[in-house]
């Protein structure tokens, strides 16, 4: 109000550029016009503009009419804020009174159905959390979330991300995955990475529902533009074909992304698909480099299983068509085979290496050079 009084007592007509005039415009929605937080934020916006004009008034011109418009707008916003504050206080009083009387179910429903969602906030959630569970009665906090999610469509906008996350946590703590499924599929909430993570974690702890949780999380991750996590959900569900199609369609996955995917989901079928041609296109990853990577991150068992399932013809095809794994790295793969009892495969790899043009075998007695070296003609 100090700034408002400054302008009211200013004798000079001031002028401002069109650019600054446009910068001062900031509209409010009907919902925001009775929301205390939104009004307070908007009032701060206007006060900042007053301060800005006051600071530059000696250098630029401010139209007298614009000053008058700002005065009127400030007065309107202040009145709206007063109305919102009074309504907020009245609703808070009624809600708190119901809580003090032990009418927890009524309090939860009252808050959920408050005008313009005024009581649909974290403050209400915390108060209902403090109530806890009452033996033989429905959990008030869960009643609150059931009510706000069931009416969110009528408001033509979903519940915000913070309340959504709290609602999902609450439902899962009560083992009500059915509610979460309904909320997610009916799009009555605001998706977030955290919400997807909570559902995934619940699935890990409740293996019976793991597939459902992965499918739900996948929906959320896709909506949040988190392709790596969406892809991981597909793979953990065993939907390798669709995972490969998703990789091919998205086209933004790097080799590091896919190596990380293998680490998090060491599915042999997945690795085999990633290291061979797919729909007529080259492999996404090098088989040899994948084997070396698995042994380097203590996933020896997965690497050995892959090596056990491959024959000479297949390994030769992979080696010949692999532009990323060097001869020295294939030699390293052969050594790994030898060290893990896969002598035949080791010999096959060495035989294929010897047959490659431009490669000469070096005696093992000469320890000053590698076992294999390139000969450039």
Short mmCIF file of C-alpha atoms in Angstrom, two decimals:
data_model
loop_
_atom_site.label_atom_id
_atom_site.label_comp_id
_atom_site.label_asym_id
_atom_site.label_seq_id
_atom_site.Cartn_x
_atom_site.Cartn_y
_atom_site.Cartn_z
CA UNK A 1 0.00 0.00 0.00
CA UNK A 2 2.99 2.30 0.48
CA UNK A 3 3.59 2.23 -3.25
CA UNK A 4 -0.08 2.92 -3.90
CA UNK A 5 0.03 6.00 -1.67
CA UNK A 6 3.19 7.14 -3.46
CA UNK A 7 1.39 7.18 -6.77
CA UNK A 8 -1.74 8.81 -5.38
CA UNK A 9 0.33 11.75 -4.08
CA UNK A 10 2.57 12.06 -7.13
CA UNK A 11 1.82 15.38 -8.92
CA UNK A 12 3.54 14.45 -12.17
CA UNK A 13 2.13 12.59 -15.19
CA UNK A 14 4.60 9.84 -16.13
CA UNK A 15 4.98 7.82 -19.32
CA UNK A 16 6.35 4.35 -20.12
CA UNK A 17 7.26 2.46 -23.28
CA UNK A 18 4.96 -0.05 -24.97
CA UNK A 19 7.35 -2.87 -24.14
CA UNK A 20 7.18 -2.13 -20.43
CA UNK A 21 3.43 -1.75 -20.67
CA UNK A 22 3.13 -5.29 -22.03
CA UNK A 23 5.46 -6.64 -19.36
CA UNK A 24 3.16 -5.33 -16.64
CA UNK A 25 0.20 -7.29 -17.92
CA UNK A 26 -0.46 -10.54 -16.13
CA UNK A 27 -3.95 -12.00 -16.25
CA UNK A 28 -5.60 -14.17 -13.61
CA UNK A 29 -7.98 -17.06 -14.11
CA UNK A 30 -11.34 -17.21 -12.35
CA UNK A 31 -9.96 -19.94 -10.10
CA UNK A 32 -6.98 -17.81 -9.14
CA UNK A 33 -9.16 -14.78 -8.43
CA UNK A 34 -10.47 -16.36 -5.22
CA UNK A 35 -7.35 -18.32 -4.34
CA UNK A 36 -5.49 -16.71 -1.47
CA UNK A 37 -2.03 -17.88 -2.55
CA UNK A 38 -2.60 -16.82 -6.16
CA UNK A 39 -3.90 -13.42 -5.10
CA UNK A 40 -0.97 -12.84 -2.78
CA UNK A 41 1.42 -13.77 -5.58
CA UNK A 42 -0.32 -11.45 -8.02
CA UNK A 43 -0.33 -8.62 -5.50
CA UNK A 44 3.41 -9.08 -5.12
CA UNK A 45 3.68 -8.87 -8.92
CA UNK A 46 1.88 -5.52 -8.94
CA UNK A 47 3.94 -4.17 -6.06
CA UNK A 48 7.11 -5.15 -7.90
CA UNK A 49 5.90 -3.25 -10.94
CA UNK A 50 5.23 -0.18 -8.81
CA UNK A 51 8.74 -0.39 -7.41
CA UNK A 52 10.16 -0.79 -10.90
CA UNK A 53 8.33 2.26 -12.20
CA UNK A 54 9.37 4.30 -9.17
CA UNK A 55 12.99 3.36 -9.78
CA UNK A 56 13.09 4.35 -13.44
CA UNK A 57 10.62 7.25 -13.45
CA UNK A 58 13.41 9.84 -13.66
CA UNK A 59 14.66 8.31 -16.93
CA UNK A 60 11.51 7.17 -18.72
CA UNK A 61 7.95 8.34 -19.21
CA UNK A 62 4.93 6.72 -17.59
CA UNK A 63 1.45 7.47 -18.94
CA UNK A 64 -0.84 8.98 -16.35
CA UNK A 65 -3.65 6.73 -17.54
CA UNK A 66 -1.55 3.62 -16.97
CA UNK A 67 -0.80 4.82 -13.44
CA UNK A 68 -4.53 5.17 -12.82
CA UNK A 69 -5.18 1.71 -14.28
CA UNK A 70 -2.59 0.19 -11.99
CA UNK A 71 -4.17 1.94 -9.01
CA UNK A 72 -7.55 0.47 -9.86
CA UNK A 73 -6.12 -2.99 -10.50
CA UNK A 74 -4.30 -2.93 -7.17
CA UNK A 75 -7.49 -1.99 -5.33
CA UNK A 76 -9.46 -4.78 -7.05
CA UNK A 77 -6.82 -7.38 -6.22
CA UNK A 78 -6.66 -6.23 -2.60
CA UNK A 79 -10.43 -6.58 -2.30
CA UNK A 80 -10.34 -10.02 -3.91
CA UNK A 81 -7.60 -11.07 -1.55
CA UNK A 82 -9.64 -9.90 1.43
CA UNK A 83 -12.63 -11.91 0.22
CA UNK A 84 -10.45 -14.98 -0.31
CA UNK A 85 -8.85 -14.59 3.12
CA UNK A 86 -12.25 -14.39 4.81
CA UNK A 87 -13.57 -17.41 2.92
CA UNK A 88 -10.39 -19.35 3.66
CA UNK A 89 -10.61 -18.53 7.36
CA UNK A 90 -14.27 -19.51 7.49
CA UNK A 91 -13.66 -22.86 5.80
CA UNK A 92 -10.59 -23.55 7.92
CA UNK A 93 -12.63 -22.83 11.06
CA UNK A 94 -15.37 -25.26 10.05
CA UNK A 95 -12.84 -27.92 9.10
CA UNK A 96 -10.92 -27.56 12.36
CA UNK A 97 -14.16 -27.64 14.35
CA UNK A 98 -15.12 -30.96 12.75
CA UNK A 99 -11.66 -32.33 13.57
CA UNK A 100 -11.91 -31.18 17.20
CA UNK A 101 -15.31 -32.88 17.52
CA UNK A 102 -13.88 -36.15 16.21
CA UNK A 103 -15.98 -35.96 13.05
CA UNK A 104 -13.06 -37.05 10.94
CA UNK A 105 -15.01 -38.54 8.06
CA UNK A 106 -17.14 -35.41 7.78
CA UNK A 107 -14.03 -33.25 7.98
CA UNK A 108 -12.39 -35.19 5.13
CA UNK A 109 -15.45 -34.89 2.90
CA UNK A 110 -15.91 -31.22 3.81
CA UNK A 111 -12.34 -30.42 2.80
CA UNK A 112 -12.57 -32.43 -0.39
CA UNK A 113 -15.74 -30.65 -1.48
CA UNK A 114 -14.75 -27.16 -0.35
CA UNK A 115 -15.63 -24.32 -2.78
CA UNK A 116 -13.05 -23.83 -5.51
CA UNK A 117 -10.89 -26.53 -3.89
CA UNK A 118 -9.76 -24.07 -1.23
CA UNK A 119 -9.08 -26.82 1.32
CA UNK A 120 -7.54 -29.20 -1.20
CA UNK A 121 -3.97 -28.55 -0.13
CA UNK A 122 -1.03 -30.06 1.75
CA UNK A 123 -2.09 -28.32 4.97
CA UNK A 124 -5.31 -30.34 4.98
CA UNK A 125 -3.39 -33.51 4.15
CA UNK A 126 -1.04 -32.99 7.10
CA UNK A 127 -3.94 -32.46 9.50
CA UNK A 128 -5.65 -35.64 8.33
CA UNK A 129 -2.33 -37.49 8.57
CA UNK A 130 -2.08 -36.39 12.18
CA UNK A 131 -5.51 -37.90 12.86
CA UNK A 132 -4.20 -41.29 11.74
CA UNK A 133 -6.37 -44.38 11.57
CA UNK A 134 -9.38 -45.00 13.76
CA UNK A 135 -10.15 -48.61 14.58
CA UNK A 136 -13.26 -49.84 12.84
CA UNK A 137 -13.64 -46.73 10.69
CA UNK A 138 -12.44 -45.70 7.25
CA UNK A 139 -9.09 -43.92 7.07
CA UNK A 140 -10.00 -40.18 6.87
CA UNK A 141 -7.02 -39.30 4.69
CA UNK A 142 -7.92 -41.98 2.16
CA UNK A 143 -11.54 -40.75 2.14
CA UNK A 144 -10.24 -37.28 1.33
CA UNK A 145 -8.21 -38.50 -1.63
CA UNK A 146 -10.99 -40.73 -2.93
CA UNK A 147 -13.31 -37.72 -2.90
CA UNK A 148 -10.96 -35.24 -4.59
CA UNK A 149 -9.92 -37.67 -7.33
CA UNK A 150 -13.51 -38.71 -8.03
CA UNK A 151 -14.56 -35.09 -8.56
CA UNK A 152 -11.48 -33.86 -10.42
CA UNK A 153 -13.05 -34.45 -13.83
CA UNK A 154 -15.98 -32.20 -12.92
CA UNK A 155 -13.49 -29.37 -12.35
CA UNK A 156 -12.03 -29.98 -15.83
CA UNK A 157 -8.51 -30.10 -14.47
CA UNK A 158 -6.60 -32.80 -12.61
CA UNK A 159 -5.34 -32.64 -9.05
CA UNK A 160 -1.88 -31.03 -8.82
CA UNK A 161 1.32 -33.11 -8.70
CA UNK A 162 1.96 -32.69 -4.98
CA UNK A 163 -1.48 -33.89 -3.92
CA UNK A 164 -1.35 -36.63 -6.55
CA UNK A 165 1.85 -38.02 -5.08
CA UNK A 166 0.44 -37.93 -1.54
CA UNK A 167 -2.76 -39.61 -2.73
CA UNK A 168 -0.89 -42.45 -4.42
CA UNK A 169 1.27 -42.98 -1.33
CA UNK A 170 -1.81 -43.04 0.88
CA UNK A 171 -3.69 -45.53 -1.31
CA UNK A 172 -0.69 -47.86 -1.60
CA UNK A 173 -0.07 -47.72 2.16
CA UNK A 174 -3.61 -49.10 2.52
CA UNK A 175 -2.95 -51.70 -0.20
CA UNK A 176 -5.52 -50.07 -2.47
CA UNK A 177 -3.77 -50.49 -5.79
CA UNK A 178 -7.23 -50.67 -7.36
CA UNK A 179 -7.75 -46.99 -6.55
CA UNK A 180 -4.41 -46.00 -8.07
CA UNK A 181 -5.22 -47.96 -11.23
CA UNK A 182 -8.52 -46.11 -11.54
CA UNK A 183 -6.95 -42.69 -10.90
CA UNK A 184 -4.13 -43.21 -13.40
CA UNK A 185 -6.20 -44.73 -16.19
CA UNK A 186 -8.96 -42.14 -15.79
CA UNK A 187 -6.34 -39.36 -15.91
CA UNK A 188 -7.63 -37.73 -12.75
CA UNK A 189 -4.20 -36.72 -11.49
CA UNK A 190 -1.07 -34.88 -12.53
CA UNK A 191 1.69 -37.27 -13.56
CA UNK A 192 5.22 -36.88 -12.20
CA UNK A 193 8.41 -38.91 -12.14
CA UNK A 194 8.09 -39.29 -8.36
CA UNK A 195 4.62 -40.79 -8.73
CA UNK A 196 5.94 -43.37 -11.20
CA UNK A 197 8.85 -44.20 -8.88
CA UNK A 198 6.52 -44.76 -5.90
CA UNK A 199 4.38 -47.17 -7.92
CA UNK A 200 7.47 -49.03 -9.17
CA UNK A 201 8.81 -49.39 -5.62
CA UNK A 202 5.46 -50.75 -4.46
CA UNK A 203 5.57 -53.35 -7.24
CA UNK A 204 9.07 -54.44 -6.19
CA UNK A 205 7.84 -55.03 -2.64
CA UNK A 206 4.61 -56.74 -3.75
CA UNK A 207 5.61 -59.18 -6.47
CA UNK A 208 2.01 -60.35 -7.03
CA UNK A 209 1.15 -56.85 -8.30
CA UNK A 210 4.51 -56.12 -9.93
CA UNK A 211 3.28 -56.41 -13.52
CA UNK A 212 0.35 -54.06 -12.88
CA UNK A 213 2.61 -51.54 -11.16
CA UNK A 214 5.10 -51.60 -14.02
CA UNK A 215 2.32 -51.01 -16.54
CA UNK A 216 1.00 -48.06 -14.52
CA UNK A 217 4.46 -46.57 -14.06
CA UNK A 218 5.12 -46.98 -17.78
CA UNK A 219 2.03 -44.85 -18.57
CA UNK A 220 3.25 -42.15 -16.21
CA UNK A 221 6.84 -42.14 -17.49
CA UNK A 222 5.69 -41.86 -21.11
CA UNK A 223 3.41 -38.94 -20.24
CA UNK A 224 6.30 -37.28 -18.39
CA UNK A 225 8.67 -37.76 -21.36
CA UNK A 226 10.96 -40.14 -19.47
CA UNK A 227 11.74 -42.70 -22.21
CA UNK A 228 14.54 -44.51 -20.34
CA UNK A 229 12.28 -45.34 -17.41
CA UNK A 230 9.37 -46.23 -19.69
CA UNK A 231 11.65 -48.59 -21.63
CA UNK A 232 12.86 -50.22 -18.40
CA UNK A 233 9.25 -50.88 -17.38
CA UNK A 234 8.58 -52.58 -20.73
CA UNK A 235 11.65 -54.78 -20.35
CA UNK A 236 10.86 -55.74 -16.75
CA UNK A 237 7.41 -56.82 -17.92
CA UNK A 238 9.13 -59.14 -20.41
CA UNK A 239 7.73 -57.24 -23.38
CA UNK A 240 11.01 -57.40 -25.28
CA UNK A 241 9.48 -57.12 -28.74
CA UNK A 242 7.62 -53.93 -27.83
CA UNK A 243 10.72 -52.63 -26.08
CA UNK A 244 12.71 -53.06 -29.30
CA UNK A 245 9.99 -51.33 -31.29
CA UNK A 246 10.01 -48.48 -28.78
CA UNK A 247 13.80 -48.12 -29.10
CA UNK A 248 13.51 -48.06 -32.87
CA UNK A 249 10.73 -45.47 -32.87
CA UNK A 250 12.21 -43.16 -30.26
CA UNK A 251 15.69 -43.04 -31.87
CA UNK A 252 17.21 -40.96 -29.09
CA UNK A 253 18.64 -43.79 -27.00
CA UNK A 254 22.44 -43.76 -26.78
CA UNK A 255 24.68 -46.81 -26.36
CA UNK A 256 25.23 -45.69 -22.76
CA UNK A 257 21.46 -45.63 -22.21
CA UNK A 258 21.16 -49.19 -23.51
CA UNK A 259 24.15 -50.43 -21.48
CA UNK A 260 22.49 -48.99 -18.39
CA UNK A 261 19.26 -50.72 -19.40
CA UNK A 262 21.09 -54.06 -19.53
CA UNK A 263 22.55 -53.44 -16.10
CA UNK A 264 19.11 -52.72 -14.61
CA UNK A 265 17.36 -55.50 -16.55
CA UNK A 266 19.91 -58.23 -17.44
CA UNK A 267 17.48 -60.18 -19.61
CA UNK A 268 19.34 -62.47 -22.03
CA UNK A 269 16.60 -62.19 -24.66
CA UNK A 270 16.85 -58.42 -24.47
CA UNK A 271 20.64 -58.47 -24.86
CA UNK A 272 20.43 -60.88 -27.78
CA UNK A 273 17.94 -58.58 -29.53
CA UNK A 274 20.07 -55.51 -28.90
CA UNK A 275 23.18 -57.19 -30.34
CA UNK A 276 21.73 -58.49 -33.59
CA UNK A 277 20.03 -56.95 -36.61
CA UNK A 278 16.51 -55.71 -35.95
CA UNK A 279 14.01 -55.08 -38.77
CA UNK A 280 16.84 -54.99 -41.27
CA UNK A 281 18.84 -52.44 -39.28
CA UNK A 282 22.29 -52.91 -37.68
CA UNK A 283 22.50 -54.00 -34.03
CA UNK A 284 22.03 -51.28 -31.43
CA UNK A 285 24.98 -52.65 -29.42
CA UNK A 286 28.17 -54.62 -29.99
CA UNK A 287 27.99 -58.17 -28.59
CA UNK A 288 31.69 -58.17 -27.74
CA UNK A 289 31.52 -54.83 -25.91
CA UNK A 290 28.44 -55.97 -24.01
CA UNK A 291 30.28 -59.09 -22.81
CA UNK A 292 33.26 -57.02 -21.68
CA UNK A 293 30.92 -54.56 -19.94
CA UNK A 294 29.08 -57.30 -18.07
CA UNK A 295 32.32 -58.76 -16.75
CA UNK A 296 33.55 -55.30 -15.76
CA UNK A 297 30.47 -54.57 -13.60
CA UNK A 298 30.41 -57.89 -11.75
CA UNK A 299 27.63 -59.44 -13.86
CA UNK A 300 29.72 -62.45 -14.80
CA UNK A 301 26.83 -64.94 -14.66
CA UNK A 302 24.83 -63.05 -17.27
CA UNK A 303 27.88 -62.81 -19.53
CA UNK A 304 28.64 -66.53 -19.24
CA UNK A 305 25.03 -67.44 -20.01
CA UNK A 306 25.16 -65.37 -23.19
CA UNK A 307 28.43 -66.99 -24.25
CA UNK A 308 27.09 -70.48 -23.56
CA UNK A 309 24.10 -69.89 -25.84
CA UNK A 310 26.10 -68.81 -28.90
CA UNK A 311 27.68 -71.07 -31.52
CA UNK A 312 30.56 -70.59 -33.95
CA UNK A 313 28.43 -69.49 -36.91
CA UNK A 314 26.62 -66.91 -34.80
CA UNK A 315 29.80 -65.53 -33.22
CA UNK A 316 31.47 -65.30 -36.62
CA UNK A 317 28.53 -63.35 -38.02
CA UNK A 318 28.64 -60.99 -35.04
CA UNK A 319 32.38 -60.46 -35.30
CA UNK A 320 32.43 -59.82 -39.03
CA UNK A 321 29.55 -57.33 -38.86
CA UNK A 322 30.65 -55.55 -35.70
CA UNK A 323 32.32 -52.19 -36.49
CA UNK A 324 32.72 -51.19 -32.84
CA UNK A 325 34.56 -54.02 -31.11
CA UNK A 326 38.26 -54.03 -32.04
CA UNK A 327 40.33 -57.16 -32.69
CA UNK A 328 42.10 -56.65 -29.37
CA UNK A 329 38.73 -56.49 -27.58
CA UNK A 330 37.60 -59.71 -29.28
CA UNK A 331 40.84 -61.27 -28.12
CA UNK A 332 39.90 -60.18 -24.62
CA UNK A 333 36.51 -61.90 -25.04
CA UNK A 334 38.34 -65.05 -26.11
CA UNK A 335 40.49 -64.89 -22.96
CA UNK A 336 37.34 -64.53 -20.83
CA UNK A 337 35.91 -67.64 -22.49
CA UNK A 338 39.10 -69.55 -21.77
CA UNK A 339 39.12 -68.46 -18.13
CA UNK A 340 35.53 -69.62 -17.64
CA UNK A 341 35.73 -73.08 -19.17
CA UNK A 342 34.45 -72.16 -22.61
CA UNK A 343 37.53 -73.47 -24.43
CA UNK A 344 35.75 -74.31 -27.68
CA UNK A 345 34.23 -70.84 -28.04
CA UNK A 346 37.59 -69.28 -27.19
CA UNK A 347 39.26 -71.31 -29.94
CA UNK A 348 36.49 -70.38 -32.37
CA UNK A 349 36.98 -66.67 -31.69
CA UNK A 350 40.76 -66.95 -32.10
CA UNK A 351 40.32 -68.91 -35.31
CA UNK A 352 38.04 -66.23 -36.74
CA UNK A 353 40.53 -63.55 -35.71
CA UNK A 354 43.39 -65.35 -37.47
CA UNK A 355 41.33 -65.60 -40.63
CA UNK A 356 40.77 -61.85 -40.79
CA UNK A 357 42.83 -60.05 -43.47
CA UNK A 358 45.56 -57.83 -42.12
CA UNK A 359 46.05 -59.74 -38.84
CA UNK A 360 49.20 -61.61 -37.91
CA UNK A 361 49.60 -63.85 -34.90
CA UNK A 362 52.44 -62.96 -32.57
CA UNK A 363 54.25 -65.55 -30.48
CA UNK A 364 53.15 -65.64 -26.83
CA UNK A 365 56.82 -65.78 -25.86
CA UNK A 366 57.23 -62.18 -26.92
CA UNK A 367 55.67 -60.39 -23.96
CA UNK A 368 56.59 -56.97 -25.29
CA UNK A 369 53.68 -56.96 -27.76
CA UNK A 370 50.03 -57.96 -27.76
CA UNK A 371 49.05 -61.47 -28.75
CA UNK A 372 47.37 -60.00 -31.84
CA UNK A 373 48.46 -56.96 -33.76
CA UNK A 374 47.31 -55.17 -36.90
CA UNK A 375 49.51 -55.34 -39.98
CA UNK A 376 48.89 -52.47 -42.34
CA UNK A 377 49.67 -53.32 -45.91
#
